[in-house]
Short mmCIF file of C-alpha atoms and ligand atoms in Angstrom, two decimals:
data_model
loop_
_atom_site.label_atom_id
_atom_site.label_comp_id
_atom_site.label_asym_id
_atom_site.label_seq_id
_atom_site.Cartn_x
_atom_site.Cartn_y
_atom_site.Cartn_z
CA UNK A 1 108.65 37.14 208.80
CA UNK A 2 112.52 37.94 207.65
CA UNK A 3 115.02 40.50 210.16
CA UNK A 4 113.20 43.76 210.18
CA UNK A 5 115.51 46.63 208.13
CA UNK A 6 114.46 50.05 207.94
CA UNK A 7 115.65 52.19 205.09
CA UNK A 8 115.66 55.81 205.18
CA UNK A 9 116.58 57.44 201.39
CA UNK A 10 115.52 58.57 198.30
CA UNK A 11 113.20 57.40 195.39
CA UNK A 12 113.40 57.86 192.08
CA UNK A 13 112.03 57.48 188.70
CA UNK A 14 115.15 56.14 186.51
CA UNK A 15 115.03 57.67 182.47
CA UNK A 16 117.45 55.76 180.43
CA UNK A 17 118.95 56.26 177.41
CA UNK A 18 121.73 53.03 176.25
CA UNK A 19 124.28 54.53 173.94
CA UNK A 20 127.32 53.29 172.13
CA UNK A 21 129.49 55.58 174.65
CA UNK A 22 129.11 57.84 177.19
CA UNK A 23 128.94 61.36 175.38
CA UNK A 24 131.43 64.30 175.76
CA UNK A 25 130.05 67.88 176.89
CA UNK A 26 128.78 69.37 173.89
CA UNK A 27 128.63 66.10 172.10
CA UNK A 28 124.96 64.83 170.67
CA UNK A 29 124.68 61.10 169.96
CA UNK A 30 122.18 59.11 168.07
CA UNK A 31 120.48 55.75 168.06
CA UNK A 32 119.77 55.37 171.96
CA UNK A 33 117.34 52.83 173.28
CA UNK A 34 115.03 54.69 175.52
CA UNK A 35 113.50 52.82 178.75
CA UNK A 36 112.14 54.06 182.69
CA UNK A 37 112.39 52.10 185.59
CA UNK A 38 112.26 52.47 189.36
CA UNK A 39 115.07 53.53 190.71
CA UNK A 40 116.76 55.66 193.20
CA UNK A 41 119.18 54.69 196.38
CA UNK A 42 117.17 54.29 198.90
CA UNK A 43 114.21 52.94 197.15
CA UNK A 44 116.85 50.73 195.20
CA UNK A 45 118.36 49.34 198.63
CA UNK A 46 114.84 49.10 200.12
CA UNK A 47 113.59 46.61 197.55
CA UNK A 48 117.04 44.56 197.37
CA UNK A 49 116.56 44.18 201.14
CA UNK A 50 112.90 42.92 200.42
CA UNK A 51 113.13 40.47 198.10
CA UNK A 52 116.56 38.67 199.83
CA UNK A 53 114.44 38.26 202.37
CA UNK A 54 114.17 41.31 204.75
CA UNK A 55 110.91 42.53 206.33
CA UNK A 56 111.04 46.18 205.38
CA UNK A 57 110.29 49.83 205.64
CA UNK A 58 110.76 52.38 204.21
CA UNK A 59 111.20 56.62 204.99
CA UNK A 60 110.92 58.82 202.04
CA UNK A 61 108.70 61.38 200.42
CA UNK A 62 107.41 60.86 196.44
CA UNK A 63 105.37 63.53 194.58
CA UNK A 64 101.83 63.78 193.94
CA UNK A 65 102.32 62.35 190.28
CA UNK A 66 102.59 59.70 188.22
CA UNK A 67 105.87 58.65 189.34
CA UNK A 68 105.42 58.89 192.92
CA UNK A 69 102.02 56.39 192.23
CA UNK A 70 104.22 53.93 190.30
CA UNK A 71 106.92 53.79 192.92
CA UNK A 72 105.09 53.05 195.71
CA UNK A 73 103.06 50.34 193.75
CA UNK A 74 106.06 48.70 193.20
CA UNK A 75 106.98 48.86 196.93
CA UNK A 76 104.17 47.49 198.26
CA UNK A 77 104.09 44.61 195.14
CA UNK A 78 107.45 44.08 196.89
CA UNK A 79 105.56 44.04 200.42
CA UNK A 80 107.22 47.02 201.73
CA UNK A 81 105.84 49.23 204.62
CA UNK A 82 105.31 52.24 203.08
CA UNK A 83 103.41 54.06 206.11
CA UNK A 84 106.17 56.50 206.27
CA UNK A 85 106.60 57.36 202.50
CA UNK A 86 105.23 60.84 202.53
CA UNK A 87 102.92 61.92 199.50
CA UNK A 88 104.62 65.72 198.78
CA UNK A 89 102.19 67.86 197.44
CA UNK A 90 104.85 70.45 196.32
CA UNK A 91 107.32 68.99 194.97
CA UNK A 92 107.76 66.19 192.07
CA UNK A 93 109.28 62.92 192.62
CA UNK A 94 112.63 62.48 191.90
CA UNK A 95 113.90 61.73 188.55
CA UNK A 96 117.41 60.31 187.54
CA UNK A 97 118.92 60.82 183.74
CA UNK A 98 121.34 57.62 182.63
CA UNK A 99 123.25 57.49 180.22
CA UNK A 100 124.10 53.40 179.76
CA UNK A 101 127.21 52.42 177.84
CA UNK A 102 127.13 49.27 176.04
CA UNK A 103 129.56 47.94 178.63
CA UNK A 104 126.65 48.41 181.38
CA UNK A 105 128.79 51.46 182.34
CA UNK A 106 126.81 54.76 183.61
CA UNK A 107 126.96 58.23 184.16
CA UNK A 108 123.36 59.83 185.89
CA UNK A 109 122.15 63.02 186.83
CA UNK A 110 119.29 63.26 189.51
CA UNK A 111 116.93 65.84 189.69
CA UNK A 112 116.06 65.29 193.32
CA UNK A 113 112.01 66.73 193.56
CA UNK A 114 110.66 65.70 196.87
CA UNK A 115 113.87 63.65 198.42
CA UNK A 116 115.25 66.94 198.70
CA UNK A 117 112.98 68.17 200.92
CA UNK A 118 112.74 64.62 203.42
CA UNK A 119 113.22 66.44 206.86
CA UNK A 120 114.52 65.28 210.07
CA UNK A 121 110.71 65.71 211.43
CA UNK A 122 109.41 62.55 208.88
CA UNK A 123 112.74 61.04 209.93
CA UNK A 124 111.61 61.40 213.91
CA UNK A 125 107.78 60.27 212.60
CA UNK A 126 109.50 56.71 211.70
CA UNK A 127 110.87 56.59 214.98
CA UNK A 128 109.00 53.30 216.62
CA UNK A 129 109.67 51.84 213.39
CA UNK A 130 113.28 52.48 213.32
CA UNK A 131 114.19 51.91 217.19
CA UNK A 132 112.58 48.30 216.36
CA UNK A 133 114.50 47.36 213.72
CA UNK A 134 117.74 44.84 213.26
CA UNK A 135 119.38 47.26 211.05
CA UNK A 136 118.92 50.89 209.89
CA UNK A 137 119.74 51.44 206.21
CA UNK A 138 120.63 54.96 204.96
CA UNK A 139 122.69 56.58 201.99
CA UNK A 140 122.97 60.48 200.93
CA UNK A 141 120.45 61.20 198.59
CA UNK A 142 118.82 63.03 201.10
CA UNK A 143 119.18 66.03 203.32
CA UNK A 144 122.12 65.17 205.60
CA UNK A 145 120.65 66.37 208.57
CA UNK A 146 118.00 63.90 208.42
CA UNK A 147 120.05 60.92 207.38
CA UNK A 148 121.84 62.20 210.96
CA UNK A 149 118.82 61.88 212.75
CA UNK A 150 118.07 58.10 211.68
CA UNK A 151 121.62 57.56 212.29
CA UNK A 152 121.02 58.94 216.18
CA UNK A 153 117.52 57.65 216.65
CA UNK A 154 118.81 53.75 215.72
CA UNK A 155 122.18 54.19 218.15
CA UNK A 156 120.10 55.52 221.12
CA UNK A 157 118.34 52.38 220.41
CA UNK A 158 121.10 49.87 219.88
CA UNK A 159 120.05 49.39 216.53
CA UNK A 160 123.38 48.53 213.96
CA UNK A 161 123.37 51.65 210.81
CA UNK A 162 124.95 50.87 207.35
CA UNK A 163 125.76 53.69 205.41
CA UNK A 164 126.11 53.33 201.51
CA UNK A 165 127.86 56.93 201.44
CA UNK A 166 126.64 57.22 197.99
CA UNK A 167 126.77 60.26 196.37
CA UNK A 168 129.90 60.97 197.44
CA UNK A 169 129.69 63.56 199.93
CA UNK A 170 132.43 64.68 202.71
CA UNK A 171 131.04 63.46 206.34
CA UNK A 172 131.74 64.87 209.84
CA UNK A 173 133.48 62.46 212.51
CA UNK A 174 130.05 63.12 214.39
CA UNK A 175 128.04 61.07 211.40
CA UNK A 176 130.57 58.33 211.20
CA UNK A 177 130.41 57.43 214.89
CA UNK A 178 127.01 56.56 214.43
CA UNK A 179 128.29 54.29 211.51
CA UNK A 180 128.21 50.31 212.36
CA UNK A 181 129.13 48.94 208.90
CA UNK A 182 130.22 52.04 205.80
CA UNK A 183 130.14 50.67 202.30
CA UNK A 184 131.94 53.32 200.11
CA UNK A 185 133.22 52.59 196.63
CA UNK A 186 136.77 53.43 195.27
CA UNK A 187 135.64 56.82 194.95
CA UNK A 188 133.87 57.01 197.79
CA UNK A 189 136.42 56.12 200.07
CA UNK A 190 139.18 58.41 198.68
CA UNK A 191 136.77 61.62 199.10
CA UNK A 192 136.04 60.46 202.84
CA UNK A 193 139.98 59.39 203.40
CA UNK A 194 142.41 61.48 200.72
CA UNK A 195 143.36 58.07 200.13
CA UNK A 196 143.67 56.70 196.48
CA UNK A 197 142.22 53.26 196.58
CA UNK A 198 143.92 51.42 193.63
CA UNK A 199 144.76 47.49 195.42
CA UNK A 200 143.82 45.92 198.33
CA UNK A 201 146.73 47.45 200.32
CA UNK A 202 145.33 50.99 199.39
CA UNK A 203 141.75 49.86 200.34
CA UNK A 204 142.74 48.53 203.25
CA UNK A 205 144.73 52.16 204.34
CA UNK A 206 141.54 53.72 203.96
CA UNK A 207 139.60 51.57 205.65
CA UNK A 208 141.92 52.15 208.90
CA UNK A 209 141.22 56.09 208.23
CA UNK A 210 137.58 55.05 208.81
CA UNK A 211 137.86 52.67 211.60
CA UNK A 212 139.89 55.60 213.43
CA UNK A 213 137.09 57.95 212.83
CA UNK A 214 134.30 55.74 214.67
CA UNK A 215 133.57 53.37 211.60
CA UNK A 216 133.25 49.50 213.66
CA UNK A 217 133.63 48.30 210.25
CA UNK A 218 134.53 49.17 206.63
CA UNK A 219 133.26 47.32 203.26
CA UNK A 220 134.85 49.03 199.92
CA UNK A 221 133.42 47.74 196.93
CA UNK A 222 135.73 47.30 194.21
CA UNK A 223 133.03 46.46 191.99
CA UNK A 224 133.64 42.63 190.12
CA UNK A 225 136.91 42.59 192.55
CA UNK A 226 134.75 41.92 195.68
CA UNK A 227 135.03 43.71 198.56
CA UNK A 228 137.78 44.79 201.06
CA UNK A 229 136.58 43.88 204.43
CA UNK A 230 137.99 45.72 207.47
CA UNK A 231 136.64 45.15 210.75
CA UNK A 232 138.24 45.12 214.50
CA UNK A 233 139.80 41.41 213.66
CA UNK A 234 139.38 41.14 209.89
CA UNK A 235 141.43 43.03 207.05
CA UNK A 236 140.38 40.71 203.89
CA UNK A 237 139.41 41.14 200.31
CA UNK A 238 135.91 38.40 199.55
CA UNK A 239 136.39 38.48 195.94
CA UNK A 240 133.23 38.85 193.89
CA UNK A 241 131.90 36.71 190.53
CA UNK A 242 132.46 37.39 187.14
CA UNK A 243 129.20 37.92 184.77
CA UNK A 244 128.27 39.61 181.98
CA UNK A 245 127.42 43.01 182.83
CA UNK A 246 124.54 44.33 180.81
CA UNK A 247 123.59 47.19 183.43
CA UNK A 248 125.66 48.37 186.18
CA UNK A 249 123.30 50.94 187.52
CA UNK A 250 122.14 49.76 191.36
CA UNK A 251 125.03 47.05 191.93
CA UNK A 252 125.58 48.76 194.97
CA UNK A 253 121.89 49.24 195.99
CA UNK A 254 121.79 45.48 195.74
CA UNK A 255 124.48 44.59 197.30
CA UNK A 256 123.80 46.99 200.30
CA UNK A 257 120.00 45.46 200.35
CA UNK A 258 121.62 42.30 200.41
CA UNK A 259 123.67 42.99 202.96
CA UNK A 260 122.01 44.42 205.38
CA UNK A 261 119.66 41.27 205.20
CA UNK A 262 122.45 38.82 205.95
CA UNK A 263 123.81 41.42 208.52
CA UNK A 264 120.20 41.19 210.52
CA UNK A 265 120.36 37.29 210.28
CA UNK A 266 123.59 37.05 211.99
CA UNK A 267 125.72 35.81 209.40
CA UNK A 268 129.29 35.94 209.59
CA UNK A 269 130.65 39.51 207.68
CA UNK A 270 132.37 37.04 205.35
CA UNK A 271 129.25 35.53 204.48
CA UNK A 272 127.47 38.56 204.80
CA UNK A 273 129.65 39.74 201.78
CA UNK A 274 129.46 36.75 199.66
CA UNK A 275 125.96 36.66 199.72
CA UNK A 276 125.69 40.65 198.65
CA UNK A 277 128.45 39.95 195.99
CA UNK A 278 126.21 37.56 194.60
CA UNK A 279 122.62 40.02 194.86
CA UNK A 280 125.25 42.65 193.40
CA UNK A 281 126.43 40.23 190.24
CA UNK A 282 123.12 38.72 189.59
CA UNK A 283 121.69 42.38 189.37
CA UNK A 284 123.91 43.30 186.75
CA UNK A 285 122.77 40.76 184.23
CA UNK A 286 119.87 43.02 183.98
CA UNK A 287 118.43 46.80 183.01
CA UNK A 288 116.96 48.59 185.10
CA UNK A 289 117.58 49.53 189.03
CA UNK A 290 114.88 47.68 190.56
CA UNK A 291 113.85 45.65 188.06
CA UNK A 292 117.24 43.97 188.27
CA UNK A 293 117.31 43.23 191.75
CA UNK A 294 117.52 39.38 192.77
CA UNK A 295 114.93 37.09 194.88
CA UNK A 296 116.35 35.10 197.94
CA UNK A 297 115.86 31.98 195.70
CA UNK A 298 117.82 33.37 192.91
CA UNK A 299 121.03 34.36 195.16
CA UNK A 300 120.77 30.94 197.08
CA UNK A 301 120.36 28.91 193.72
CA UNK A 302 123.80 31.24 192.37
CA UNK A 303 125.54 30.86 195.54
CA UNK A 304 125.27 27.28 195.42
CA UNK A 305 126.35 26.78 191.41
CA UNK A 306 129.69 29.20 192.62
O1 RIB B 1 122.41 53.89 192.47
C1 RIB B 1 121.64 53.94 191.31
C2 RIB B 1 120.58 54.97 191.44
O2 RIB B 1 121.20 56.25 191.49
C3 RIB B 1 119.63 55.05 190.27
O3 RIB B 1 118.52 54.20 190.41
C4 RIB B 1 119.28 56.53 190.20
O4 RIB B 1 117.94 56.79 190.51
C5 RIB B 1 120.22 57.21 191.17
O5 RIB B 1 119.60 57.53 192.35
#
């Protein structure tokens, strides 16, 4: 059995349309390729993390429909613990729009069904499951409040939290204390630091503004760049490989799966980040969210050819 990870997040059902270029507001375009595919943060992250290796769980809530059936298929074709993904007879699951440019770049709107509605009381359900984990995975697709009560029920418990702080979303001091590893994007980390991340000396600005809120360390992805590392006695940029991107969508799901599996197995942050750089790139190569996400074999076999 692999570290045990527990991710708490949302699950979607990804609707893509690939077009020549992203369209303008009022804009209509023609001749898109139409496919779905599994997708959604949490979900995304959850099978990264199980197929680099993790033993994993997963807390969310699907609909009672035909995507909410297909999703947790996959999952448990992916041998994920899906005891605490909550059937909700309400709402429907979520369900993400993409556009995908024909240079893998995306823009996606998520209509978020059920994940909206994941409460801190299914949060407190996983508890056992989440005080014995090596790592608790979360991101904000979901309600904050209950991505704050993983976030307390793992520290009570000793238990290390990364936070993908994807959507972007501004975050109380009282969250980020709670934070072992954050793993915002260029974006990301300007809306949670009013700092512009352009460079590595910009990245590495912000990351201080995190590590002074309560942050013990800071990973900003600067997508094929790498990643800026900042950490009590590490400020360094792990650069990241160059492929052909054919489908962006989930790089950072993969690599934050990826990580948090080579975070649990003690390896070094450096390494740690080389082998999510590597999920991240090999998922690119691909369409789809979770279709695109890399087996252990696959990232060892590319780590060793680079
Ligand atoms: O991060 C990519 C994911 O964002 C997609 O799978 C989509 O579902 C949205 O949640």
């Amino acid at each position: 059995m692999g570290s045990k990870i527990v991710v708490v997040g949302s699950s979607n059902i990804d609707m893509i349309v690939k077009v020549p270029r992203i369209p303008k507001p009022g804009e209509t375009i023609l001749g898109g390729v139409f496919a779905t595919a599994a997708g959604g943060k949490g979900a995304n992250q959850a099978v990264a993390a199980a197929r680099a290796g993790g033993d994993v769980g997963f807390v969310a809530r699907v609909g009672e429909d035909m995507f909410g059936e297909k999703s947790v298929q996959g999952f448990i074709s992916d041998r994920i613990n899906v005891n605490h993904v909550k059937i909700d007879k309400k709402n429907p699951s979520g369900v993400a729009l993409i556009f995908l440019g024909e240079d893998g770049e995306n823009s996606i709107a998520v209509a978020s069904g059920a994940n909206g509605v994941l409460s801190p009381e299914d949060v407190y359900s996983a508890r056992k499951v989440i005080e014995s984990a090596d790592i608790l995975v979360l991101q904000l697709e979901v309600p904050l409040e209950s991505v704050r009560s993983a976030a307390e029920i793992a520290t009570k418990a000793g238990v290390k939290v990364i936070l993908n702080p994807a959507p972007a979303c501004p975050l109380g001091d009282d969250i980020l204390k709670l934070v072992t590893i954050i793993t915002p994007n260029e974006s990301e980390a300007e809306l949670l630091t009013a700092i512009k991340v352009v460079d590595e000396k910009s990245a590495e600005r912000a990351a201080k503004v995190l590590i002074e809120k309560g942050v013990e360390t800071v990973l900003i992805t600067l997508g094929p760049k790498g990643v800026w590392i900042t950490s009590r006695n590490l400020s360094k940029l792990v650069s990241g490989f160059v492929v052909k991107a054919i489908d962006t969508t989930a790089a950072g799901d993969v690599f934050n799966g990826a990580l948090a599996v080579a975070v649990a197995e003690k390896k070094s942050l450096l390494e740690a980040a080389r082998f999510a750089n590597a999920a991240a790139a090999l998922s690119v190569t691909k369409l789809g969210a979770q279709p695109s996400a890399p087996v252990r074999k696959e990232i060892e076999e590319f780590l060793a050819k680079h």
